[in-house]
Amino acid sequence: MSDTVVRPVDDAVWGDLETVFRTPGDPAGCWCQWFRVPRSGFEKLSVGDRSERLHDQVRDGSPGVIAWVDGEPAGWAAVEPYTAYPNLARSPITKRIEGDPADPWAVTCFVVRTEFRRQGVARSLLDGAIELARARGAEVLEGYPVDPEMRPTISTAERYHGTVSLFRDGGFEVVRRPSAIRAIMRRTV
């Protein structure tokens, strides 16, 4: 049985967070800036600029949680107020509609290093994100996952939002389906 530890990120664990983001694939290019920077600005930022932006966000206050499995950095989940992610309001999937809470907290992405996948790390990260949001005074938490039951061919890269089953197991309920494979899920904290 592996020992998994999850806690909010801070500057003391920046090196471990770098290890997580250097995972081959999309994380190494995004550094969790996709929802923060308008697309034209995102494309102008170098990977180093994106990394430094995340490092600045870590220094300013925890923008998420990190997981270790048996002492090895294994994953990350981003969680902050909705308004920390300007691109959420621009997306037809995640923009606010009448009746939505104005500024819920949002779990926007997960990164799990390849060698730690299928070990429950994403579940542990979601639990940690819920606890971080609760500790910071959140009343409502949202996720914007994909639903592999609706399209089994969803790639690993597309699953960075998390899956409907992951969020359901974390106590979230579907509040709407803005597309065939995406859901808006919400829970109180």
mmCIF file of C-alpha atoms in Angstrom:
data_model
loop_
_atom_site.group_PDB
_atom_site.id
_atom_site.type_symbol
_atom_site.label_atom_id
_atom_site.label_comp_id
_atom_site.label_asym_id
_atom_site.label_seq_id
_atom_site.Cartn_x
_atom_site.Cartn_y
_atom_site.Cartn_z
ATOM 1 C CA MET A 1 0.000 0.000 0.000
ATOM 2 C CA SER A 2 1.430 3.379 -1.015
ATOM 3 C CA ASP A 3 1.549 6.358 1.315
ATOM 4 C CA THR A 4 -0.040 9.417 -0.338
ATOM 5 C CA VAL A 5 0.315 12.870 1.198
ATOM 6 C CA VAL A 6 -1.461 15.962 -0.155
ATOM 7 C CA ARG A 7 -1.004 19.553 0.975
ATOM 8 C CA PRO A 8 -1.312 23.116 -0.339
ATOM 9 C CA VAL A 9 1.635 24.244 -2.438
ATOM 10 C CA ASP A 10 3.982 26.947 -1.238
ATOM 11 C CA ASP A 11 7.468 28.097 -2.129
ATOM 12 C CA ALA A 12 9.048 25.411 0.073
ATOM 13 C CA VAL A 13 7.799 22.684 -2.313
ATOM 14 C CA TRP A 14 8.344 24.560 -5.571
ATOM 15 C CA GLY A 15 11.044 22.104 -6.694
ATOM 16 C CA ASP A 16 8.632 19.196 -6.289
ATOM 17 C CA LEU A 17 5.934 21.095 -8.202
ATOM 18 C CA GLU A 18 8.440 21.657 -11.018
ATOM 19 C CA THR A 19 8.991 17.889 -11.104
ATOM 20 C CA VAL A 20 5.248 17.342 -11.526
ATOM 21 C CA PHE A 21 4.958 19.921 -14.312
ATOM 22 C CA ARG A 22 7.903 18.506 -16.200
ATOM 23 C CA THR A 23 5.737 15.463 -16.890
ATOM 24 C CA PRO A 24 5.858 14.782 -20.633
ATOM 25 C CA GLY A 25 2.907 16.197 -22.519
ATOM 26 C CA ASP A 26 0.674 19.218 -22.030
ATOM 27 C CA PRO A 27 1.583 20.061 -18.409
ATOM 28 C CA ALA A 28 5.160 20.872 -19.405
ATOM 29 C CA GLY A 29 3.865 23.539 -21.774
ATOM 30 C CA CYS A 30 0.949 24.952 -19.809
ATOM 31 C CA TRP A 31 2.066 25.341 -16.200
ATOM 32 C CA CYS A 32 -1.600 25.894 -15.311
ATOM 33 C CA GLN A 33 -1.815 29.229 -17.120
ATOM 34 C CA TRP A 34 -4.421 28.321 -19.767
ATOM 35 C CA PHE A 35 -7.371 29.604 -17.733
ATOM 36 C CA ARG A 36 -5.464 32.642 -16.438
ATOM 37 C CA VAL A 37 -4.125 34.301 -19.587
ATOM 38 C CA PRO A 38 -6.112 35.282 -22.710
ATOM 39 C CA ARG A 39 -5.269 32.944 -25.583
ATOM 40 C CA SER A 40 -3.296 35.564 -27.545
ATOM 41 C CA GLY A 41 -1.246 36.333 -24.446
ATOM 42 C CA PHE A 42 -0.823 32.656 -23.579
ATOM 43 C CA GLU A 43 0.650 31.916 -26.987
ATOM 44 C CA LYS A 44 3.136 34.796 -26.607
ATOM 45 C CA LEU A 45 4.452 33.456 -23.295
ATOM 46 C CA SER A 46 7.395 31.106 -23.405
ATOM 47 C CA VAL A 47 7.276 27.942 -21.321
ATOM 48 C CA GLY A 48 9.736 29.628 -18.967
ATOM 49 C CA ASP A 49 7.401 32.639 -18.648
ATOM 50 C CA ARG A 50 4.479 30.326 -17.822
ATOM 51 C CA SER A 51 6.563 28.522 -15.225
ATOM 52 C CA GLU A 52 7.599 31.821 -13.640
ATOM 53 C CA ARG A 53 3.966 33.015 -13.588
ATOM 54 C CA LEU A 54 2.962 29.881 -11.677
ATOM 55 C CA HIS A 55 5.904 30.339 -9.326
ATOM 56 C CA ASP A 56 4.742 33.924 -8.655
ATOM 57 C CA GLN A 57 1.212 32.629 -7.978
ATOM 58 C CA VAL A 58 2.625 30.071 -5.535
ATOM 59 C CA ARG A 59 4.557 32.827 -3.747
ATOM 60 C CA ASP A 60 1.391 34.980 -3.561
ATOM 61 C CA GLY A 61 -0.712 32.235 -1.981
ATOM 62 C CA SER A 62 -1.476 28.613 -2.623
ATOM 63 C CA PRO A 63 -3.174 28.184 -6.010
ATOM 64 C CA GLY A 64 -3.568 24.452 -5.519
ATOM 65 C CA VAL A 65 -2.429 21.252 -3.887
ATOM 66 C CA ILE A 66 0.420 18.843 -4.500
ATOM 67 C CA ALA A 67 0.547 15.102 -3.842
ATOM 68 C CA TRP A 68 3.450 12.829 -3.024
ATOM 69 C CA VAL A 69 3.357 9.049 -3.213
ATOM 70 C CA ASP A 70 5.929 7.375 -0.990
ATOM 71 C CA GLY A 71 7.786 10.693 -0.831
ATOM 72 C CA GLU A 72 7.902 11.233 -4.601
ATOM 73 C CA PRO A 73 6.108 14.238 -6.180
ATOM 74 C CA ALA A 74 3.156 12.666 -7.978
ATOM 75 C CA GLY A 75 0.520 15.244 -8.886
ATOM 76 C CA TRP A 76 -1.121 18.640 -8.693
ATOM 77 C CA ALA A 77 -4.637 20.067 -8.690
ATOM 78 C CA ALA A 78 -5.446 23.744 -9.226
ATOM 79 C CA VAL A 79 -8.132 25.259 -7.000
ATOM 80 C CA GLU A 80 -8.935 28.931 -6.496
ATOM 81 C CA PRO A 81 -11.910 31.265 -6.779
ATOM 82 C CA TYR A 82 -13.539 31.299 -10.217
ATOM 83 C CA THR A 83 -12.471 34.931 -10.695
ATOM 84 C CA ALA A 84 -8.794 33.902 -10.483
ATOM 85 C CA TYR A 85 -9.322 32.268 -13.894
ATOM 86 C CA PRO A 86 -10.513 34.965 -16.354
ATOM 87 C CA ASN A 87 -10.783 32.495 -19.230
ATOM 88 C CA LEU A 88 -13.481 30.526 -17.445
ATOM 89 C CA ALA A 89 -15.840 33.475 -17.981
ATOM 90 C CA ARG A 90 -14.969 33.508 -21.700
ATOM 91 C CA SER A 91 -15.647 29.830 -22.330
ATOM 92 C CA PRO A 92 -19.101 28.736 -23.475
ATOM 93 C CA ILE A 93 -18.592 25.655 -21.266
ATOM 94 C CA THR A 94 -17.809 27.442 -17.986
ATOM 95 C CA LYS A 95 -19.236 30.957 -18.244
ATOM 96 C CA ARG A 96 -21.749 31.983 -15.571
ATOM 97 C CA ILE A 97 -25.453 31.731 -16.305
ATOM 98 C CA GLU A 98 -28.442 32.968 -14.332
ATOM 99 C CA GLY A 99 -28.681 31.188 -10.999
ATOM 100 C CA ASP A 100 -24.988 30.288 -10.800
ATOM 101 C CA PRO A 101 -23.022 31.406 -7.761
ATOM 102 C CA ALA A 102 -21.044 34.512 -8.743
ATOM 103 C CA ASP A 103 -17.630 33.406 -7.503
ATOM 104 C CA PRO A 104 -17.485 29.760 -6.462
ATOM 105 C CA TRP A 105 -14.148 28.116 -6.020
ATOM 106 C CA ALA A 106 -13.096 26.093 -9.055
ATOM 107 C CA VAL A 107 -11.006 22.956 -9.496
ATOM 108 C CA THR A 108 -9.713 23.572 -13.005
ATOM 109 C CA CYS A 109 -7.062 20.962 -13.669
ATOM 110 C CA PHE A 110 -5.182 17.898 -12.537
ATOM 111 C CA VAL A 111 -1.675 16.782 -13.417
ATOM 112 C CA VAL A 112 -0.618 13.280 -12.404
ATOM 113 C CA ARG A 113 2.793 12.029 -13.430
ATOM 114 C CA THR A 114 2.548 9.018 -15.732
ATOM 115 C CA GLU A 115 4.111 6.555 -13.305
ATOM 116 C CA PHE A 116 1.554 7.463 -10.606
ATOM 117 C CA ARG A 117 -1.621 7.183 -12.689
ATOM 118 C CA ARG A 118 -4.334 4.669 -11.800
ATOM 119 C CA GLN A 119 -3.295 4.732 -8.129
ATOM 120 C CA GLY A 120 -5.959 7.082 -6.746
ATOM 121 C CA VAL A 121 -3.757 10.185 -6.858
ATOM 122 C CA ALA A 122 -6.435 12.303 -8.578
ATOM 123 C CA ARG A 123 -8.929 11.323 -5.850
ATOM 124 C CA SER A 124 -6.461 12.338 -3.173
ATOM 125 C CA LEU A 125 -5.812 15.614 -5.000
ATOM 126 C CA LEU A 126 -9.544 16.358 -5.223
ATOM 127 C CA ASP A 127 -9.936 15.664 -1.502
ATOM 128 C CA GLY A 128 -7.033 18.041 -0.843
ATOM 129 C CA ALA A 129 -8.559 20.699 -3.111
ATOM 130 C CA ILE A 130 -11.856 20.444 -1.203
ATOM 131 C CA GLU A 131 -10.018 20.882 2.089
ATOM 132 C CA LEU A 132 -8.002 23.852 0.797
ATOM 133 C CA ALA A 133 -11.155 25.567 -0.471
ATOM 134 C CA ARG A 134 -12.914 24.907 2.847
ATOM 135 C CA ALA A 135 -9.954 26.261 4.835
ATOM 136 C CA ARG A 136 -9.943 29.419 2.695
ATOM 137 C CA GLY A 137 -13.621 30.096 3.326
ATOM 138 C CA ALA A 138 -15.198 28.716 0.155
ATOM 139 C CA GLU A 139 -18.876 27.911 0.376
ATOM 140 C CA VAL A 140 -19.299 26.386 -3.082
ATOM 141 C CA LEU A 141 -16.816 24.423 -5.169
ATOM 142 C CA GLU A 142 -17.158 23.606 -8.873
ATOM 143 C CA GLY A 143 -15.467 21.300 -11.327
ATOM 144 C CA TYR A 144 -15.733 21.115 -15.119
ATOM 145 C CA PRO A 145 -14.948 17.469 -15.870
ATOM 146 C CA VAL A 146 -15.177 15.321 -18.963
ATOM 147 C CA ASP A 147 -17.401 12.252 -19.121
ATOM 148 C CA PRO A 148 -15.701 9.160 -20.567
ATOM 149 C CA GLU A 149 -19.012 7.293 -20.281
ATOM 150 C CA MET A 150 -20.351 9.577 -23.019
ATOM 151 C CA ARG A 151 -17.209 9.206 -25.163
ATOM 152 C CA PRO A 152 -14.888 6.383 -24.118
ATOM 153 C CA THR A 153 -12.147 7.593 -26.472
ATOM 154 C CA ILE A 154 -11.391 10.738 -24.433
ATOM 155 C CA SER A 155 -7.611 10.992 -24.392
ATOM 156 C CA THR A 156 -5.466 11.283 -21.303
ATOM 157 C CA ALA A 157 -4.637 14.853 -22.357
ATOM 158 C CA GLU A 158 -8.355 15.759 -22.398
ATOM 159 C CA ARG A 159 -8.840 14.358 -18.889
ATOM 160 C CA TYR A 160 -6.901 17.161 -17.202
ATOM 161 C CA HIS A 161 -10.262 18.600 -16.093
ATOM 162 C CA GLY A 162 -10.955 15.405 -14.150
ATOM 163 C CA THR A 163 -13.787 13.002 -14.880
ATOM 164 C CA VAL A 164 -17.448 13.035 -13.910
ATOM 165 C CA SER A 165 -16.976 9.860 -11.849
ATOM 166 C CA LEU A 166 -14.044 11.405 -9.951
ATOM 167 C CA PHE A 167 -16.097 14.456 -8.997
ATOM 168 C CA ARG A 168 -19.215 12.382 -8.244
ATOM 169 C CA ASP A 169 -17.159 10.264 -5.845
ATOM 170 C CA GLY A 170 -15.996 13.533 -4.239
ATOM 171 C CA GLY A 171 -19.573 14.549 -3.410
ATOM 172 C CA PHE A 172 -20.214 16.769 -6.440
ATOM 173 C CA GLU A 173 -23.472 16.756 -8.391
ATOM 174 C CA VAL A 174 -24.021 17.548 -12.050
ATOM 175 C CA VAL A 175 -25.799 20.916 -12.311
ATOM 176 C CA ARG A 176 -25.758 21.061 -16.104
ATOM 177 C CA ARG A 177 -24.209 19.575 -19.220
ATOM 178 C CA PRO A 178 -22.978 22.311 -21.544
ATOM 179 C CA SER A 179 -21.804 19.717 -24.092
ATOM 180 C CA ALA A 180 -22.133 16.010 -24.722
ATOM 181 C CA ILE A 181 -18.903 15.175 -22.910
ATOM 182 C CA ARG A 182 -18.589 17.998 -20.351
ATOM 183 C CA ALA A 183 -20.412 18.640 -17.100
ATOM 184 C CA ILE A 184 -20.561 21.463 -14.590
ATOM 185 C CA MET A 185 -20.466 19.821 -11.174
ATOM 186 C CA ARG A 186 -20.916 21.548 -7.856
ATOM 187 C CA ARG A 187 -20.873 20.858 -4.123
ATOM 188 C CA THR A 188 -21.023 22.863 -0.952
ATOM 189 C CA VAL A 189 -17.952 22.767 1.259
#
